[in-house]
mmCIF file of C-alpha atoms in Angstrom:
data_model
loop_
_atom_site.group_PDB
_atom_site.id
_atom_site.type_symbol
_atom_site.label_atom_id
_atom_site.label_comp_id
_atom_site.label_asym_id
_atom_site.label_seq_id
_atom_site.Cartn_x
_atom_site.Cartn_y
_atom_site.Cartn_z
ATOM 1 C CA UNK N 26 -9.544 -9.572 -49.669
ATOM 2 C CA UNK N 27 -10.967 -7.006 -47.149
ATOM 3 C CA UNK N 28 -13.037 -9.781 -45.549
ATOM 4 C CA UNK N 29 -9.865 -11.975 -45.242
ATOM 5 C CA UNK N 30 -7.813 -9.126 -43.687
ATOM 6 C CA UNK N 31 -10.586 -8.316 -41.272
ATOM 7 C CA UNK N 32 -10.746 -11.932 -40.128
ATOM 8 C CA UNK N 33 -6.971 -12.069 -39.699
ATOM 9 C CA UNK N 34 -7.042 -8.935 -37.499
ATOM 10 C CA UNK N 35 -9.693 -10.484 -35.319
ATOM 11 C CA UNK N 36 -7.649 -13.697 -34.999
ATOM 12 C CA UNK N 37 -4.508 -11.735 -34.064
ATOM 13 C CA UNK N 38 -6.413 -9.581 -31.631
ATOM 14 C CA UNK N 39 -7.927 -12.596 -30.004
ATOM 15 C CA UNK N 40 -10.410 -12.687 -27.123
ATOM 16 C CA UNK N 41 -10.094 -11.805 -23.436
ATOM 17 C CA UNK N 42 -9.020 -15.381 -22.548
ATOM 18 C CA UNK N 43 -6.129 -15.502 -25.082
ATOM 19 C CA UNK N 44 -5.050 -12.049 -23.751
ATOM 20 C CA UNK N 45 -4.893 -13.496 -20.231
ATOM 21 C CA UNK N 46 -2.604 -16.351 -21.153
ATOM 22 C CA UNK N 47 -0.532 -14.063 -23.335
ATOM 23 C CA UNK N 48 -0.061 -11.567 -20.447
ATOM 24 C CA UNK N 49 0.702 -14.360 -17.917
ATOM 25 C CA UNK N 50 3.387 -15.668 -20.163
ATOM 26 C CA UNK N 51 4.933 -12.216 -20.641
ATOM 27 C CA UNK N 52 5.075 -11.647 -16.855
ATOM 28 C CA UNK N 53 6.489 -15.107 -16.165
ATOM 29 C CA UNK N 54 8.889 -15.811 -18.969
ATOM 30 C CA UNK N 55 9.984 -12.369 -20.183
ATOM 31 C CA UNK N 56 9.791 -10.244 -16.968
ATOM 32 C CA UNK N 57 10.568 -13.224 -14.546
ATOM 33 C CA UNK N 58 7.629 -12.301 -12.347
ATOM 34 C CA UNK N 59 6.173 -15.326 -10.480
ATOM 35 C CA UNK N 60 2.474 -15.699 -11.238
ATOM 36 C CA UNK N 61 -0.385 -18.006 -10.554
ATOM 37 C CA UNK N 62 -4.086 -18.140 -11.291
ATOM 38 C CA UNK N 63 -6.458 -16.511 -8.881
ATOM 39 C CA UNK N 64 -9.755 -17.828 -7.754
ATOM 40 C CA UNK N 65 -12.502 -16.946 -10.199
ATOM 41 C CA UNK N 66 -15.707 -15.155 -9.215
ATOM 42 C CA UNK N 67 -18.819 -17.118 -8.140
ATOM 43 C CA UNK N 68 -20.928 -18.481 -11.035
ATOM 44 C CA UNK N 69 -24.098 -17.118 -9.435
ATOM 45 C CA UNK N 70 -22.768 -13.610 -9.155
ATOM 46 C CA UNK N 71 -19.547 -11.773 -10.406
ATOM 47 C CA UNK N 72 -19.464 -9.758 -7.154
ATOM 48 C CA UNK N 73 -19.099 -12.936 -5.118
ATOM 49 C CA UNK N 74 -15.917 -14.908 -4.824
ATOM 50 C CA UNK N 75 -15.503 -18.541 -5.843
ATOM 51 C CA UNK N 76 -13.541 -19.284 -2.602
ATOM 52 C CA UNK N 77 -15.369 -20.816 0.477
ATOM 53 C CA UNK N 78 -15.486 -17.552 2.343
ATOM 54 C CA UNK N 79 -18.946 -15.956 1.736
ATOM 55 C CA UNK N 80 -17.692 -12.549 2.993
ATOM 56 C CA UNK N 81 -14.524 -12.443 0.950
ATOM 57 C CA UNK N 82 -13.451 -8.786 0.622
ATOM 58 C CA UNK N 83 -11.375 -9.341 -2.586
ATOM 59 C CA UNK N 84 -13.594 -11.573 -4.745
ATOM 60 C CA UNK N 85 -11.636 -13.086 -7.584
ATOM 61 C CA UNK N 86 -8.472 -11.109 -6.761
ATOM 62 C CA UNK N 87 -6.570 -13.610 -4.638
ATOM 63 C CA UNK N 88 -4.990 -17.051 -4.813
ATOM 64 C CA UNK N 89 -6.746 -20.085 -3.411
ATOM 65 C CA UNK N 90 -5.993 -23.326 -5.186
ATOM 66 C CA UNK N 91 -3.111 -23.366 -5.888
ATOM 67 C CA UNK N 92 -1.772 -21.425 -2.974
ATOM 68 C CA UNK N 93 0.527 -18.505 -3.247
ATOM 69 C CA UNK N 94 3.616 -20.581 -2.848
ATOM 70 C CA UNK N 95 2.933 -22.266 -6.139
ATOM 71 C CA UNK N 96 3.597 -18.949 -8.035
ATOM 72 C CA UNK N 97 6.159 -19.633 -10.744
ATOM 73 C CA UNK N 98 7.977 -18.391 -13.896
ATOM 74 C CA UNK N 99 7.971 -21.808 -15.549
ATOM 75 C CA UNK N 100 6.381 -21.463 -18.949
ATOM 76 C CA UNK N 101 4.935 -24.956 -19.077
ATOM 77 C CA UNK N 102 3.123 -24.488 -15.729
ATOM 78 C CA UNK N 103 1.762 -21.204 -16.700
ATOM 79 C CA UNK N 104 0.439 -22.607 -20.010
ATOM 80 C CA UNK N 105 -1.107 -25.571 -18.296
ATOM 81 C CA UNK N 106 -2.829 -23.427 -15.663
ATOM 82 C CA UNK N 107 -4.437 -20.988 -18.123
ATOM 83 C CA UNK N 108 -5.272 -23.866 -20.535
ATOM 84 C CA UNK N 109 -7.372 -25.296 -17.825
ATOM 85 C CA UNK N 110 -8.618 -22.063 -16.224
ATOM 86 C CA UNK N 111 -8.596 -19.603 -19.156
ATOM 87 C CA UNK N 112 -10.624 -16.874 -17.346
ATOM 88 C CA UNK N 113 -8.571 -17.072 -14.093
ATOM 89 C CA UNK N 114 -7.161 -13.728 -12.908
ATOM 90 C CA UNK N 115 -3.376 -13.290 -12.998
ATOM 91 C CA UNK N 116 -1.945 -13.032 -9.540
ATOM 92 C CA UNK N 117 1.585 -11.669 -9.005
ATOM 93 C CA UNK N 118 3.411 -12.991 -5.890
ATOM 94 C CA UNK N 119 5.166 -9.871 -4.674
ATOM 95 C CA UNK N 120 8.582 -9.748 -3.027
ATOM 96 C CA UNK N 121 11.626 -11.930 -3.488
ATOM 97 C CA UNK N 122 13.009 -10.923 -6.929
ATOM 98 C CA UNK N 123 9.589 -9.706 -8.054
ATOM 99 C CA UNK N 124 8.287 -6.157 -7.577
ATOM 100 C CA UNK N 125 6.490 -5.191 -4.406
ATOM 101 C CA UNK N 126 3.684 -2.709 -4.405
ATOM 102 C CA UNK N 127 2.195 0.206 -2.406
ATOM 103 C CA UNK N 128 -1.500 0.718 -2.829
ATOM 104 C CA UNK N 129 -4.173 3.253 -1.740
ATOM 105 C CA UNK N 130 -7.770 3.964 -2.491
ATOM 106 C CA UNK N 131 -8.356 5.015 -6.143
ATOM 107 C CA UNK N 132 -9.532 8.622 -5.602
ATOM 108 C CA UNK N 133 -6.581 9.847 -3.387
ATOM 109 C CA UNK N 134 -4.288 7.755 -5.596
ATOM 110 C CA UNK N 135 -5.411 9.693 -8.620
ATOM 111 C CA UNK N 136 -4.773 12.963 -6.756
ATOM 112 C CA UNK N 137 -1.458 11.737 -5.559
ATOM 113 C CA UNK N 138 -0.273 10.707 -8.988
ATOM 114 C CA UNK N 139 -1.202 14.114 -10.371
ATOM 115 C CA UNK N 140 0.774 15.778 -7.625
ATOM 116 C CA UNK N 141 3.779 13.468 -8.151
ATOM 117 C CA UNK N 142 3.879 14.343 -11.831
ATOM 118 C CA UNK N 143 4.008 18.030 -10.948
ATOM 119 C CA UNK N 144 6.777 17.208 -8.564
ATOM 120 C CA UNK N 145 8.727 15.456 -11.331
ATOM 121 C CA UNK N 146 8.676 12.078 -9.469
ATOM 122 C CA UNK N 147 9.490 9.230 -11.810
ATOM 123 C CA UNK N 148 7.096 6.281 -11.435
ATOM 124 C CA UNK N 149 7.093 2.846 -12.927
ATOM 125 C CA UNK N 150 3.967 0.828 -13.643
ATOM 126 C CA UNK N 151 0.714 1.465 -11.724
ATOM 127 C CA UNK N 152 -1.965 -1.108 -11.472
ATOM 128 C CA UNK N 153 -5.479 0.105 -11.151
ATOM 129 C CA UNK N 154 -8.786 -1.572 -9.991
ATOM 130 C CA UNK N 155 -11.936 0.342 -9.487
ATOM 131 C CA UNK N 156 -11.305 0.478 -5.685
ATOM 132 C CA UNK N 157 -7.492 0.740 -5.318
ATOM 133 C CA UNK N 158 -4.369 1.654 -7.354
ATOM 134 C CA UNK N 159 -1.058 -0.057 -6.715
ATOM 135 C CA UNK N 160 2.257 1.491 -7.429
ATOM 136 C CA UNK N 161 4.940 -1.151 -8.257
ATOM 137 C CA UNK N 162 8.235 -0.684 -6.396
ATOM 138 C CA UNK N 163 11.504 -2.523 -5.951
ATOM 139 C CA UNK N 164 11.510 -5.514 -3.643
ATOM 140 C CA UNK N 165 12.031 -4.624 0.084
ATOM 141 C CA UNK N 166 12.431 -6.434 3.284
ATOM 142 C CA UNK N 167 10.087 -6.127 6.302
ATOM 143 C CA UNK N 168 12.898 -4.612 8.331
ATOM 144 C CA UNK N 169 13.432 -2.028 5.603
ATOM 145 C CA UNK N 170 9.718 -1.201 5.559
ATOM 146 C CA UNK N 171 9.520 -1.082 9.408
ATOM 147 C CA UNK N 172 12.372 1.469 9.556
ATOM 148 C CA UNK N 173 10.808 3.528 6.870
ATOM 149 C CA UNK N 174 7.336 3.752 8.535
ATOM 150 C CA UNK N 175 8.906 4.269 12.034
ATOM 151 C CA UNK N 176 10.722 7.339 10.842
ATOM 152 C CA UNK N 177 7.506 8.896 9.598
ATOM 153 C CA UNK N 178 5.488 11.266 11.661
ATOM 154 C CA UNK N 179 2.343 10.330 9.727
ATOM 155 C CA UNK N 180 1.399 7.620 7.228
ATOM 156 C CA UNK N 181 -2.161 7.284 5.989
ATOM 157 C CA UNK N 182 -3.733 4.202 7.470
ATOM 158 C CA UNK N 183 -5.180 3.306 4.088
ATOM 159 C CA UNK N 184 -1.717 2.688 2.524
ATOM 160 C CA UNK N 185 -1.140 -0.991 2.076
ATOM 161 C CA UNK N 186 2.136 -2.675 1.545
ATOM 162 C CA UNK N 187 2.375 -5.761 -0.693
ATOM 163 C CA UNK N 188 5.831 -7.255 0.070
ATOM 164 C CA UNK N 189 7.157 -10.692 0.622
ATOM 165 C CA UNK N 190 4.255 -13.119 1.068
ATOM 166 C CA UNK N 191 1.884 -10.696 -0.592
ATOM 167 C CA UNK N 192 0.063 -10.438 -3.905
ATOM 168 C CA UNK N 193 -1.773 -8.228 -6.315
ATOM 169 C CA UNK N 194 -3.890 -8.936 -9.382
ATOM 170 C CA UNK N 195 -2.355 -7.955 -12.692
ATOM 171 C CA UNK N 196 -4.015 -6.741 -15.998
ATOM 172 C CA UNK N 197 -5.988 -7.808 -17.895
ATOM 173 C CA UNK N 198 -7.682 -9.746 -15.126
ATOM 174 C CA UNK N 199 -11.422 -9.525 -14.341
ATOM 175 C CA UNK N 200 -12.344 -9.712 -10.637
ATOM 176 C CA UNK N 201 -15.354 -9.344 -8.540
ATOM 177 C CA UNK N 202 -14.343 -5.774 -7.943
ATOM 178 C CA UNK N 203 -14.028 -5.035 -11.615
ATOM 179 C CA UNK N 204 -11.415 -5.054 -14.317
ATOM 180 C CA UNK N 205 -7.671 -4.722 -13.524
ATOM 181 C CA UNK N 206 -5.893 -2.352 -15.887
ATOM 182 C CA UNK N 207 -2.738 -0.324 -16.211
ATOM 183 C CA UNK N 208 -3.019 3.236 -15.012
ATOM 184 C CA UNK N 209 0.554 3.697 -15.969
ATOM 185 C CA UNK N 210 1.532 0.992 -18.348
ATOM 186 C CA UNK N 211 5.109 -0.481 -18.711
ATOM 187 C CA UNK N 212 6.953 0.809 -21.745
ATOM 188 C CA UNK N 213 6.250 -1.347 -24.847
ATOM 189 C CA UNK N 214 8.942 -3.960 -25.535
ATOM 190 C CA UNK N 215 10.656 -3.441 -22.180
ATOM 191 C CA UNK N 216 12.379 -6.459 -20.693
ATOM 192 C CA UNK N 217 11.577 -6.151 -16.920
ATOM 193 C CA UNK N 218 10.009 -2.827 -16.260
ATOM 194 C CA UNK N 219 11.823 -0.280 -14.113
ATOM 195 C CA UNK N 220 10.320 0.439 -10.705
ATOM 196 C CA UNK N 221 11.252 2.983 -8.087
ATOM 197 C CA UNK N 222 12.451 2.344 -4.395
ATOM 198 C CA UNK N 223 9.757 2.109 -1.828
ATOM 199 C CA UNK N 224 11.280 4.891 0.233
ATOM 200 C CA UNK N 225 10.910 7.397 -2.689
ATOM 201 C CA UNK N 226 7.226 6.290 -3.303
ATOM 202 C CA UNK N 227 6.109 6.476 0.324
ATOM 203 C CA UNK N 228 7.886 9.841 0.847
ATOM 204 C CA UNK N 229 6.341 11.296 -2.308
ATOM 205 C CA UNK N 230 2.856 9.878 -1.785
ATOM 206 C CA UNK N 231 2.631 11.084 1.828
ATOM 207 C CA UNK N 232 3.912 14.555 0.800
ATOM 208 C CA UNK N 233 1.539 14.673 -2.141
ATOM 209 C CA UNK N 234 -1.501 13.850 -0.028
ATOM 210 C CA UNK N 235 -0.438 16.452 2.626
ATOM 211 C CA UNK N 236 0.220 19.200 0.007
ATOM 212 C CA UNK N 237 -3.128 18.594 -1.782
ATOM 213 C CA UNK N 238 -5.075 18.266 1.456
ATOM 214 C CA UNK N 239 -6.533 14.956 0.113
ATOM 215 C CA UNK N 240 -7.345 12.497 2.854
ATOM 216 C CA UNK N 241 -6.851 8.751 2.217
ATOM 217 C CA UNK N 242 -9.781 7.117 4.031
ATOM 218 C CA UNK N 243 -9.355 4.016 6.088
ATOM 219 C CA UNK N 244 -10.312 1.343 3.484
#
């Protein structure tokens, strides 16, 4: 009996590939986030990208074929993609009705999140790669972002904004830069996770980096 129960647990837990398709379906069908498969890493080296660019700076963490415009919430399409490409990273097309993101290098991001916790700032999900962390925010327009940045005396040049026409890789993807994970995971069983406004996040991150004296290098 113990052997049968152990086997059942392994089957329910599944492997990394089944986790990918399960996660992709959750994003697309439950949270209504448009996703598509990213390009996989090069078969001759996990740090190299499978796309034609030999100097790709985000290996395995971007769309290629299909292109970003193919991102969808359609269950049948998502199932078909990952049935044919079970190891493909999950790429979120940011903007529109989907969350956008603000990202910065991992080390200053860790300091910033600690400072934000002390300030009582409420954050939603935070996606982490070994190089950068991305704070998910509500969708914003380029005009809104432009006005926000123009009003600032200083914004670290390493902050990146993933809005309409942008993308980020989602957990539990494996990319050439390493695994993608949740630094702050969505609440279990939540429908579509709550995310803050971009203004609140940018204000708080810039203030936190200034208070702590942590510079965010140009990366």
